[in-house]
Amino acid sequence: MANMYEPNALDREFGEFWTKVNCFAVMDFPYDQRCEFVRNANNCIHGTNFVPYMYLLACEFKCRNVFEESIFVTLFLILCFELMLFLTHVAHYYYTPALKVVSQMLHMNEHLAGVTIMALGNTLPDMFEHMWAIYDDTAVFANCLSSALFVTMFTGGLVCYLSPFQMSGYDTVRDLLFFIFGAMLLEYIIITEESITIAECILLMAVYIIYIIVNVIDVYIMKRNIKSLKREINVLYELPQSEDVKEKRGALENQYKLLSRDDRLFNQSRKRTCHN
């Protein structure tokens, strides 16, 4: 009994090796040992939800060199591209139209629907994905920022190139300022402290709630201004049509067209959808 060995911290660490090791560590192993690693590592077994890529490469396809690995990785990339096309088809023909109908039933204009229902519906999958990846030692914050930048810069630029349209300068600058402020606030909290408190989490969510409130208030003010301009234009039509009256009426009509552009486009889109 005196010579019985007592496991130390290093032994316990090795005992928990297969439960803690990341599946990407298999890339540092020789090709003939990768299958055994993949079969034992929990992250390789439970880390993939639909297609066990690492298991297929190491055990089923039995890659023995970089060339074979590159061939099968290329096939996986083609499969991922096909799945992305399927997802695009479902989102375009089923998911987005349903969100659009909900926005129309709530009598939202295009911008308000875009920053509330459409934004929430389109980003819910990403939100759940990031929440599941919290404990997987992945760069969740970096992924969120890179995704937002890709959608804003690349996707936004591509949409503007393929189908140019006129954007509201005020709405665009307001949204970009909120985005920059939110990203800087989150980065400041992460850099200055080792962990984020509940109060700071509430503060971050409050910034987004304030952003939504500002959008709702802007839409309300815009609708009031549209009604006010319409009343003034109708009054001017009833007055004797002098040059000053025509000039003032023309200026008010230009402002009316500018403010009601979003509502008019939304209503036209709704009519086309119902007609089709």
PDB file of C-alpha atoms in Angstrom:
ATOM      1  CA  MET A   1       0.000   0.000   0.000  1.00  0.00           C
ATOM      2  CA  ALA A   2       2.922   2.330   0.699  1.00  0.00           C
ATOM      3  CA  ASN A   3       4.142   1.964  -2.874  1.00  0.00           C
ATOM      4  CA  MET A   4       0.723   2.624  -4.436  1.00  0.00           C
ATOM      5  CA  TYR A   5       0.945   5.345  -7.055  1.00  0.00           C
ATOM      6  CA  GLU A   6      -1.368   8.329  -6.603  1.00  0.00           C
ATOM      7  CA  PRO A   7      -2.388  10.119  -9.804  1.00  0.00           C
ATOM      8  CA  ASN A   8      -1.281  13.729  -9.957  1.00  0.00           C
ATOM      9  CA  ALA A   9      -2.668  16.698 -11.906  1.00  0.00           C
ATOM     10  CA  LEU A  10      -0.729  15.696 -15.032  1.00  0.00           C
ATOM     11  CA  ASP A  11      -2.229  12.212 -14.963  1.00  0.00           C
ATOM     12  CA  ARG A  12      -5.718  13.623 -14.596  1.00  0.00           C
ATOM     13  CA  GLU A  13      -5.048  15.935 -17.518  1.00  0.00           C
ATOM     14  CA  PHE A  14      -4.098  12.971 -19.704  1.00  0.00           C
ATOM     15  CA  GLY A  15      -7.142  11.084 -18.459  1.00  0.00           C
ATOM     16  CA  GLU A  16      -9.392  13.866 -19.730  1.00  0.00           C
ATOM     17  CA  PHE A  17      -7.435  14.313 -22.950  1.00  0.00           C
ATOM     18  CA  TRP A  18     -10.021  12.776 -25.304  1.00  0.00           C
ATOM     19  CA  THR A  19     -12.858  14.801 -23.792  1.00  0.00           C
ATOM     20  CA  LYS A  20     -11.058  18.148 -24.074  1.00  0.00           C
ATOM     21  CA  VAL A  21      -8.879  17.924 -27.172  1.00  0.00           C
ATOM     22  CA  ASN A  22     -10.022  19.872 -30.243  1.00  0.00           C
ATOM     23  CA  CYS A  23     -10.639  17.842 -33.363  1.00  0.00           C
ATOM     24  CA  PHE A  24      -8.451  20.165 -35.437  1.00  0.00           C
ATOM     25  CA  ALA A  25      -5.424  18.841 -33.530  1.00  0.00           C
ATOM     26  CA  VAL A  26      -5.639  15.795 -35.812  1.00  0.00           C
ATOM     27  CA  MET A  27      -3.940  17.856 -38.520  1.00  0.00           C
ATOM     28  CA  ASP A  28      -0.679  17.621 -36.531  1.00  0.00           C
ATOM     29  CA  PHE A  29      -0.737  13.795 -36.525  1.00  0.00           C
ATOM     30  CA  PRO A  30       0.681  11.508 -39.241  1.00  0.00           C
ATOM     31  CA  TYR A  31      -1.904  10.313 -41.757  1.00  0.00           C
ATOM     32  CA  ASP A  32      -1.775   6.691 -40.577  1.00  0.00           C
ATOM     33  CA  GLN A  33      -2.673   7.731 -36.995  1.00  0.00           C
ATOM     34  CA  ARG A  34      -5.497  10.150 -37.746  1.00  0.00           C
ATOM     35  CA  CYS A  35      -8.276   7.565 -37.891  1.00  0.00           C
ATOM     36  CA  GLU A  36      -7.574   6.355 -34.359  1.00  0.00           C
ATOM     37  CA  PHE A  37      -7.496   9.959 -33.113  1.00  0.00           C
ATOM     38  CA  VAL A  38     -10.816  10.780 -34.768  1.00  0.00           C
ATOM     39  CA  ARG A  39     -12.497   7.673 -33.342  1.00  0.00           C
ATOM     40  CA  ASN A  40     -11.463   8.578 -29.764  1.00  0.00           C
ATOM     41  CA  ALA A  41     -11.764  12.386 -29.651  1.00  0.00           C
ATOM     42  CA  ASN A  42     -15.205  13.483 -28.441  1.00  0.00           C
ATOM     43  CA  ASN A  43     -14.997  16.707 -30.396  1.00  0.00           C
ATOM     44  CA  CYS A  44     -14.552  14.777 -33.649  1.00  0.00           C
ATOM     45  CA  ILE A  45     -17.511  12.509 -32.835  1.00  0.00           C
ATOM     46  CA  HIS A  46     -20.002  15.066 -31.497  1.00  0.00           C
ATOM     47  CA  GLY A  47     -18.568  18.227 -33.060  1.00  0.00           C
ATOM     48  CA  THR A  48     -20.167  17.650 -36.456  1.00  0.00           C
ATOM     49  CA  ASN A  49     -23.934  17.644 -36.797  1.00  0.00           C
ATOM     50  CA  PHE A  50     -24.687  16.439 -40.317  1.00  0.00           C
ATOM     51  CA  VAL A  51     -21.578  15.255 -42.212  1.00  0.00           C
ATOM     52  CA  PRO A  52     -18.614  13.856 -40.192  1.00  0.00           C
ATOM     53  CA  TYR A  53     -15.955  15.442 -42.376  1.00  0.00           C
ATOM     54  CA  MET A  54     -12.914  14.532 -40.291  1.00  0.00           C
ATOM     55  CA  TYR A  55     -14.078  10.930 -39.854  1.00  0.00           C
ATOM     56  CA  LEU A  56     -14.659  10.545 -43.590  1.00  0.00           C
ATOM     57  CA  LEU A  57     -11.231  11.926 -44.442  1.00  0.00           C
ATOM     58  CA  ALA A  58      -9.315   9.865 -41.907  1.00  0.00           C
ATOM     59  CA  CYS A  59     -11.233   6.573 -41.763  1.00  0.00           C
ATOM     60  CA  GLU A  60     -13.516   6.144 -44.781  1.00  0.00           C
ATOM     61  CA  PHE A  61     -11.469   7.769 -47.541  1.00  0.00           C
ATOM     62  CA  LYS A  62      -8.177   6.936 -45.765  1.00  0.00           C
ATOM     63  CA  CYS A  63      -6.171   9.888 -47.022  1.00  0.00           C
ATOM     64  CA  ARG A  64      -2.453   9.126 -46.977  1.00  0.00           C
ATOM     65  CA  ASN A  65      -0.955  12.318 -48.410  1.00  0.00           C
ATOM     66  CA  VAL A  66      -1.675  15.978 -49.018  1.00  0.00           C
ATOM     67  CA  PHE A  67      -2.797  15.399 -52.607  1.00  0.00           C
ATOM     68  CA  GLU A  68      -5.558  12.958 -51.644  1.00  0.00           C
ATOM     69  CA  GLU A  69      -6.620  15.224 -48.807  1.00  0.00           C
ATOM     70  CA  SER A  70      -6.854  18.201 -51.177  1.00  0.00           C
ATOM     71  CA  ILE A  71      -9.021  16.199 -53.601  1.00  0.00           C
ATOM     72  CA  PHE A  72     -11.541  15.197 -50.951  1.00  0.00           C
ATOM     73  CA  VAL A  73     -11.552  18.659 -49.360  1.00  0.00           C
ATOM     74  CA  THR A  74     -12.418  20.069 -52.784  1.00  0.00           C
ATOM     75  CA  LEU A  75     -15.334  17.638 -52.994  1.00  0.00           C
ATOM     76  CA  PHE A  76     -16.495  18.801 -49.554  1.00  0.00           C
ATOM     77  CA  LEU A  77     -16.325  22.418 -50.705  1.00  0.00           C
ATOM     78  CA  ILE A  78     -18.498  21.552 -53.697  1.00  0.00           C
ATOM     79  CA  LEU A  79     -20.970  19.880 -51.341  1.00  0.00           C
ATOM     80  CA  CYS A  80     -21.002  22.961 -49.100  1.00  0.00           C
ATOM     81  CA  PHE A  81     -21.651  25.155 -52.139  1.00  0.00           C
ATOM     82  CA  GLU A  82     -24.586  22.941 -53.143  1.00  0.00           C
ATOM     83  CA  LEU A  83     -26.031  23.135 -49.628  1.00  0.00           C
ATOM     84  CA  MET A  84     -25.667  26.916 -49.741  1.00  0.00           C
ATOM     85  CA  LEU A  85     -27.633  27.010 -53.007  1.00  0.00           C
ATOM     86  CA  PHE A  86     -30.383  24.910 -51.425  1.00  0.00           C
ATOM     87  CA  LEU A  87     -30.486  27.255 -48.441  1.00  0.00           C
ATOM     88  CA  THR A  88     -30.662  30.272 -50.750  1.00  0.00           C
ATOM     89  CA  HIS A  89     -33.584  28.727 -52.632  1.00  0.00           C
ATOM     90  CA  VAL A  90     -35.523  28.035 -49.427  1.00  0.00           C
ATOM     91  CA  ALA A  91     -34.836  31.499 -48.001  1.00  0.00           C
ATOM     92  CA  HIS A  92     -35.758  33.274 -51.241  1.00  0.00           C
ATOM     93  CA  TYR A  93     -38.983  31.429 -52.059  1.00  0.00           C
ATOM     94  CA  TYR A  94     -40.323  30.515 -48.615  1.00  0.00           C
ATOM     95  CA  TYR A  95     -38.612  32.230 -45.675  1.00  0.00           C
ATOM     96  CA  THR A  96     -38.212  35.849 -46.799  1.00  0.00           C
ATOM     97  CA  PRO A  97     -41.714  36.135 -48.373  1.00  0.00           C
ATOM     98  CA  ALA A  98     -43.254  34.966 -45.093  1.00  0.00           C
ATOM     99  CA  LEU A  99     -41.367  37.670 -43.181  1.00  0.00           C
ATOM    100  CA  LYS A 100     -42.414  40.211 -45.785  1.00  0.00           C
ATOM    101  CA  VAL A 101     -46.092  39.296 -45.384  1.00  0.00           C
ATOM    102  CA  VAL A 102     -45.793  39.728 -41.601  1.00  0.00           C
ATOM    103  CA  SER A 103     -44.232  43.166 -42.150  1.00  0.00           C
ATOM    104  CA  GLN A 104     -47.055  44.162 -44.474  1.00  0.00           C
ATOM    105  CA  MET A 105     -49.706  43.003 -42.004  1.00  0.00           C
ATOM    106  CA  LEU A 106     -48.085  45.237 -39.361  1.00  0.00           C
ATOM    107  CA  HIS A 107     -48.111  48.169 -41.837  1.00  0.00           C
ATOM    108  CA  MET A 108     -44.357  48.691 -41.657  1.00  0.00           C
ATOM    109  CA  ASN A 109     -42.387  50.603 -44.226  1.00  0.00           C
ATOM    110  CA  GLU A 110     -39.361  48.999 -45.875  1.00  0.00           C
ATOM    111  CA  HIS A 111     -36.710  50.409 -43.542  1.00  0.00           C
ATOM    112  CA  LEU A 112     -38.522  49.664 -40.293  1.00  0.00           C
ATOM    113  CA  ALA A 113     -39.295  46.129 -41.459  1.00  0.00           C
ATOM    114  CA  GLY A 114     -35.655  45.705 -42.462  1.00  0.00           C
ATOM    115  CA  VAL A 115     -34.244  46.677 -39.059  1.00  0.00           C
ATOM    116  CA  THR A 116     -36.806  44.682 -37.037  1.00  0.00           C
ATOM    117  CA  ILE A 117     -38.594  41.633 -38.447  1.00  0.00           C
ATOM    118  CA  MET A 118     -36.383  40.987 -41.477  1.00  0.00           C
ATOM    119  CA  ALA A 119     -33.159  41.537 -39.516  1.00  0.00           C
ATOM    120  CA  LEU A 120     -34.301  39.378 -36.602  1.00  0.00           C
ATOM    121  CA  GLY A 121     -35.573  36.583 -38.828  1.00  0.00           C
ATOM    122  CA  ASN A 122     -32.503  36.491 -41.048  1.00  0.00           C
ATOM    123  CA  THR A 123     -30.006  36.574 -38.168  1.00  0.00           C
ATOM    124  CA  LEU A 124     -31.674  34.107 -35.789  1.00  0.00           C
ATOM    125  CA  PRO A 125     -29.788  31.125 -37.313  1.00  0.00           C
ATOM    126  CA  ASP A 126     -26.472  32.951 -36.873  1.00  0.00           C
ATOM    127  CA  MET A 127     -27.387  33.882 -33.305  1.00  0.00           C
ATOM    128  CA  PHE A 128     -28.098  30.286 -32.316  1.00  0.00           C
ATOM    129  CA  GLU A 129     -24.953  29.138 -34.107  1.00  0.00           C
ATOM    130  CA  HIS A 130     -22.808  31.596 -32.140  1.00  0.00           C
ATOM    131  CA  MET A 131     -24.510  30.641 -28.883  1.00  0.00           C
ATOM    132  CA  TRP A 132     -23.760  26.950 -29.465  1.00  0.00           C
ATOM    133  CA  ALA A 133     -20.126  27.807 -30.275  1.00  0.00           C
ATOM    134  CA  ILE A 134     -19.490  29.666 -27.010  1.00  0.00           C
ATOM    135  CA  TYR A 135     -17.946  26.626 -25.301  1.00  0.00           C
ATOM    136  CA  ASP A 136     -16.042  25.367 -28.361  1.00  0.00           C
ATOM    137  CA  ASP A 137     -13.106  27.797 -28.013  1.00  0.00           C
ATOM    138  CA  THR A 138     -14.034  29.579 -31.231  1.00  0.00           C
ATOM    139  CA  ALA A 139     -13.683  33.273 -31.981  1.00  0.00           C
ATOM    140  CA  VAL A 140     -17.354  34.199 -31.587  1.00  0.00           C
ATOM    141  CA  PHE A 141     -16.769  37.959 -31.386  1.00  0.00           C
ATOM    142  CA  ALA A 142     -14.459  37.936 -34.401  1.00  0.00           C
ATOM    143  CA  ASN A 143     -16.975  35.834 -36.348  1.00  0.00           C
ATOM    144  CA  CYS A 144     -19.798  38.282 -35.558  1.00  0.00           C
ATOM    145  CA  LEU A 145     -17.778  41.305 -36.653  1.00  0.00           C
ATOM    146  CA  SER A 146     -16.436  39.648 -39.794  1.00  0.00           C
ATOM    147  CA  SER A 147     -19.936  38.485 -40.746  1.00  0.00           C
ATOM    148  CA  ALA A 148     -21.365  41.978 -40.242  1.00  0.00           C
ATOM    149  CA  LEU A 149     -18.543  43.556 -42.249  1.00  0.00           C
ATOM    150  CA  PHE A 150     -18.948  41.021 -45.059  1.00  0.00           C
ATOM    151  CA  VAL A 151     -22.690  41.647 -45.288  1.00  0.00           C
ATOM    152  CA  THR A 152     -22.219  45.426 -45.130  1.00  0.00           C
ATOM    153  CA  MET A 153     -19.245  45.791 -47.461  1.00  0.00           C
ATOM    154  CA  PHE A 154     -19.214  42.904 -49.917  1.00  0.00           C
ATOM    155  CA  THR A 155     -22.866  41.871 -50.072  1.00  0.00           C
ATOM    156  CA  GLY A 156     -24.091  45.471 -49.889  1.00  0.00           C
ATOM    157  CA  GLY A 157     -21.675  46.572 -52.600  1.00  0.00           C
ATOM    158  CA  LEU A 158     -22.639  43.624 -54.812  1.00  0.00           C
ATOM    159  CA  VAL A 159     -26.357  44.387 -54.426  1.00  0.00           C
ATOM    160  CA  CYS A 160     -25.782  48.048 -55.288  1.00  0.00           C
ATOM    161  CA  TYR A 161     -23.787  46.999 -58.353  1.00  0.00           C
ATOM    162  CA  LEU A 162     -26.338  44.474 -59.631  1.00  0.00           C
ATOM    163  CA  SER A 163     -29.435  46.557 -58.870  1.00  0.00           C
ATOM    164  CA  PRO A 164     -28.649  50.244 -58.145  1.00  0.00           C
ATOM    165  CA  PHE A 165     -31.163  52.033 -55.951  1.00  0.00           C
ATOM    166  CA  GLN A 166     -31.413  55.289 -54.055  1.00  0.00           C
ATOM    167  CA  MET A 167     -30.688  55.134 -50.347  1.00  0.00           C
ATOM    168  CA  SER A 168     -31.763  57.579 -47.667  1.00  0.00           C
ATOM    169  CA  GLY A 169     -28.654  59.382 -46.490  1.00  0.00           C
ATOM    170  CA  TYR A 170     -30.068  60.045 -43.023  1.00  0.00           C
ATOM    171  CA  ASP A 171     -31.133  56.433 -42.425  1.00  0.00           C
ATOM    172  CA  THR A 172     -27.842  55.039 -43.709  1.00  0.00           C
ATOM    173  CA  VAL A 173     -25.656  57.321 -41.593  1.00  0.00           C
ATOM    174  CA  ARG A 174     -27.797  56.655 -38.494  1.00  0.00           C
ATOM    175  CA  ASP A 175     -27.550  52.880 -38.903  1.00  0.00           C
ATOM    176  CA  LEU A 176     -23.801  52.985 -39.517  1.00  0.00           C
ATOM    177  CA  LEU A 177     -23.224  55.168 -36.462  1.00  0.00           C
ATOM    178  CA  PHE A 178     -25.187  52.777 -34.251  1.00  0.00           C
ATOM    179  CA  PHE A 179     -23.249  49.842 -35.702  1.00  0.00           C
ATOM    180  CA  ILE A 180     -19.880  51.509 -35.091  1.00  0.00           C
ATOM    181  CA  PHE A 181     -20.882  52.579 -31.572  1.00  0.00           C
ATOM    182  CA  GLY A 182     -22.116  49.090 -30.653  1.00  0.00           C
ATOM    183  CA  ALA A 183     -18.977  47.385 -31.978  1.00  0.00           C
ATOM    184  CA  MET A 184     -16.666  49.859 -30.213  1.00  0.00           C
ATOM    185  CA  LEU A 185     -18.600  49.523 -26.946  1.00  0.00           C
ATOM    186  CA  LEU A 186     -18.395  45.733 -27.022  1.00  0.00           C
ATOM    187  CA  GLU A 187     -14.691  45.805 -27.884  1.00  0.00           C
ATOM    188  CA  TYR A 188     -14.005  48.282 -25.070  1.00  0.00           C
ATOM    189  CA  ILE A 189     -15.789  46.064 -22.542  1.00  0.00           C
ATOM    190  CA  ILE A 190     -13.896  42.974 -23.686  1.00  0.00           C
ATOM    191  CA  ILE A 191     -10.476  44.659 -23.688  1.00  0.00           C
ATOM    192  CA  THR A 192     -10.770  46.491 -20.368  1.00  0.00           C
ATOM    193  CA  GLU A 193     -12.091  43.532 -18.337  1.00  0.00           C
ATOM    194  CA  GLU A 194     -11.526  39.790 -18.285  1.00  0.00           C
ATOM    195  CA  SER A 195     -15.248  38.992 -18.194  1.00  0.00           C
ATOM    196  CA  ILE A 196     -18.514  40.732 -19.007  1.00  0.00           C
ATOM    197  CA  THR A 197     -20.943  41.392 -16.157  1.00  0.00           C
ATOM    198  CA  ILE A 198     -24.736  41.165 -16.310  1.00  0.00           C
ATOM    199  CA  ALA A 199     -24.982  44.962 -16.198  1.00  0.00           C
ATOM    200  CA  GLU A 200     -22.731  45.275 -19.239  1.00  0.00           C
ATOM    201  CA  CYS A 201     -24.775  42.672 -21.097  1.00  0.00           C
ATOM    202  CA  ILE A 202     -27.924  44.652 -20.327  1.00  0.00           C
ATOM    203  CA  LEU A 203     -26.168  47.805 -21.539  1.00  0.00           C
ATOM    204  CA  LEU A 204     -25.264  46.170 -24.857  1.00  0.00           C
ATOM    205  CA  MET A 205     -28.810  44.943 -25.390  1.00  0.00           C
ATOM    206  CA  ALA A 206     -30.138  48.362 -24.372  1.00  0.00           C
ATOM    207  CA  VAL A 207     -28.142  49.965 -27.193  1.00  0.00           C
ATOM    208  CA  TYR A 208     -29.972  47.801 -29.710  1.00  0.00           C
ATOM    209  CA  ILE A 209     -33.338  48.498 -28.068  1.00  0.00           C
ATOM    210  CA  ILE A 210     -32.592  52.237 -28.241  1.00  0.00           C
ATOM    211  CA  TYR A 211     -31.728  51.786 -31.913  1.00  0.00           C
ATOM    212  CA  ILE A 212     -35.116  50.162 -32.568  1.00  0.00           C
ATOM    213  CA  ILE A 213     -36.911  52.901 -30.606  1.00  0.00           C
ATOM    214  CA  VAL A 214     -35.126  55.591 -32.618  1.00  0.00           C
ATOM    215  CA  ASN A 215     -36.227  53.907 -35.849  1.00  0.00           C
ATOM    216  CA  VAL A 216     -39.840  53.707 -34.674  1.00  0.00           C
ATOM    217  CA  ILE A 217     -39.818  57.363 -33.618  1.00  0.00           C
ATOM    218  CA  ASP A 218     -38.320  58.384 -36.955  1.00  0.00           C
ATOM    219  CA  VAL A 219     -41.051  56.534 -38.845  1.00  0.00           C
ATOM    220  CA  TYR A 220     -43.722  58.150 -36.668  1.00  0.00           C
ATOM    221  CA  ILE A 221     -42.279  61.635 -37.229  1.00  0.00           C
ATOM    222  CA  MET A 222     -41.961  60.962 -40.956  1.00  0.00           C
ATOM    223  CA  LYS A 223     -45.615  59.929 -41.236  1.00  0.00           C
ATOM    224  CA  ARG A 224     -46.722  63.033 -39.324  1.00  0.00           C
ATOM    225  CA  ASN A 225     -44.660  65.228 -41.630  1.00  0.00           C
ATOM    226  CA  ILE A 226     -46.154  63.505 -44.671  1.00  0.00           C
ATOM    227  CA  LYS A 227     -49.699  64.168 -43.447  1.00  0.00           C
ATOM    228  CA  SER A 228     -48.824  67.767 -42.591  1.00  0.00           C
ATOM    229  CA  LEU A 229     -47.255  68.376 -46.010  1.00  0.00           C
ATOM    230  CA  LYS A 230     -50.262  66.813 -47.717  1.00  0.00           C
ATOM    231  CA  ARG A 231     -52.631  69.171 -45.874  1.00  0.00           C
ATOM    232  CA  GLU A 232     -50.501  72.183 -46.790  1.00  0.00           C
ATOM    233  CA  ILE A 233     -50.392  71.125 -50.443  1.00  0.00           C
ATOM    234  CA  ASN A 234     -54.179  70.715 -50.532  1.00  0.00           C
ATOM    235  CA  VAL A 235     -54.599  74.174 -49.000  1.00  0.00           C
ATOM    236  CA  LEU A 236     -52.297  75.672 -51.638  1.00  0.00           C
ATOM    237  CA  TYR A 237     -54.325  74.053 -54.419  1.00  0.00           C
ATOM    238  CA  GLU A 238     -57.422  75.887 -53.143  1.00  0.00           C
ATOM    239  CA  LEU A 239     -55.701  79.298 -53.227  1.00  0.00           C
ATOM    240  CA  PRO A 240     -55.408  81.482 -56.329  1.00  0.00           C
ATOM    241  CA  GLN A 241     -52.565  79.994 -58.392  1.00  0.00           C
ATOM    242  CA  SER A 242     -50.019  82.802 -58.444  1.00  0.00           C
ATOM    243  CA  GLU A 243     -46.323  82.306 -59.140  1.00  0.00           C
ATOM    244  CA  ASP A 244     -45.421  82.382 -55.443  1.00  0.00           C
ATOM    245  CA  VAL A 245     -48.105  79.824 -54.625  1.00  0.00           C
ATOM    246  CA  LYS A 246     -46.972  77.519 -57.434  1.00  0.00           C
ATOM    247  CA  GLU A 247     -43.341  77.818 -56.366  1.00  0.00           C
ATOM    248  CA  LYS A 248     -44.160  77.074 -52.726  1.00  0.00           C
ATOM    249  CA  ARG A 249     -46.443  74.190 -53.733  1.00  0.00           C
ATOM    250  CA  GLY A 250     -43.713  72.720 -55.929  1.00  0.00           C
ATOM    251  CA  ALA A 251     -41.203  72.838 -53.071  1.00  0.00           C
ATOM    252  CA  LEU A 252     -43.674  71.157 -50.708  1.00  0.00           C
ATOM    253  CA  GLU A 253     -44.482  68.486 -53.308  1.00  0.00           C
ATOM    254  CA  ASN A 254     -40.788  67.693 -53.683  1.00  0.00           C
ATOM    255  CA  GLN A 255     -40.468  67.278 -49.928  1.00  0.00           C
ATOM    256  CA  TYR A 256     -43.609  65.131 -49.918  1.00  0.00           C
ATOM    257  CA  LYS A 257     -42.230  62.842 -52.631  1.00  0.00           C
ATOM    258  CA  LEU A 258     -38.930  62.551 -50.807  1.00  0.00           C
ATOM    259  CA  LEU A 259     -40.505  61.583 -47.485  1.00  0.00           C
ATOM    260  CA  SER A 260     -43.130  59.238 -48.911  1.00  0.00           C
ATOM    261  CA  ARG A 261     -40.720  57.379 -51.185  1.00  0.00           C
ATOM    262  CA  ASP A 262     -40.247  54.440 -48.811  1.00  0.00           C
ATOM    263  CA  ASP A 263     -43.974  54.016 -48.171  1.00  0.00           C
ATOM    264  CA  ARG A 264     -44.764  54.306 -51.863  1.00  0.00           C
ATOM    265  CA  LEU A 265     -42.198  51.680 -52.851  1.00  0.00           C
ATOM    266  CA  PHE A 266     -43.467  49.346 -50.142  1.00  0.00           C
ATOM    267  CA  ASN A 267     -47.082  49.716 -51.259  1.00  0.00           C
ATOM    268  CA  GLN A 268     -46.180  49.146 -54.898  1.00  0.00           C
ATOM    269  CA  SER A 269     -44.222  46.045 -53.948  1.00  0.00           C
ATOM    270  CA  ARG A 270     -47.202  44.767 -51.951  1.00  0.00           C
ATOM    271  CA  LYS A 271     -49.557  45.336 -54.898  1.00  0.00           C
ATOM    272  CA  ARG A 272     -47.245  43.475 -57.266  1.00  0.00           C
ATOM    273  CA  THR A 273     -46.981  40.592 -54.828  1.00  0.00           C
ATOM    274  CA  CYS A 274     -50.743  40.323 -54.379  1.00  0.00           C
ATOM    275  CA  HIS A 275     -51.304  40.597 -58.135  1.00  0.00           C
ATOM    276  CA  ASN A 276     -48.833  37.830 -58.881  1.00  0.00           C
TER     277      ASN A 276
END
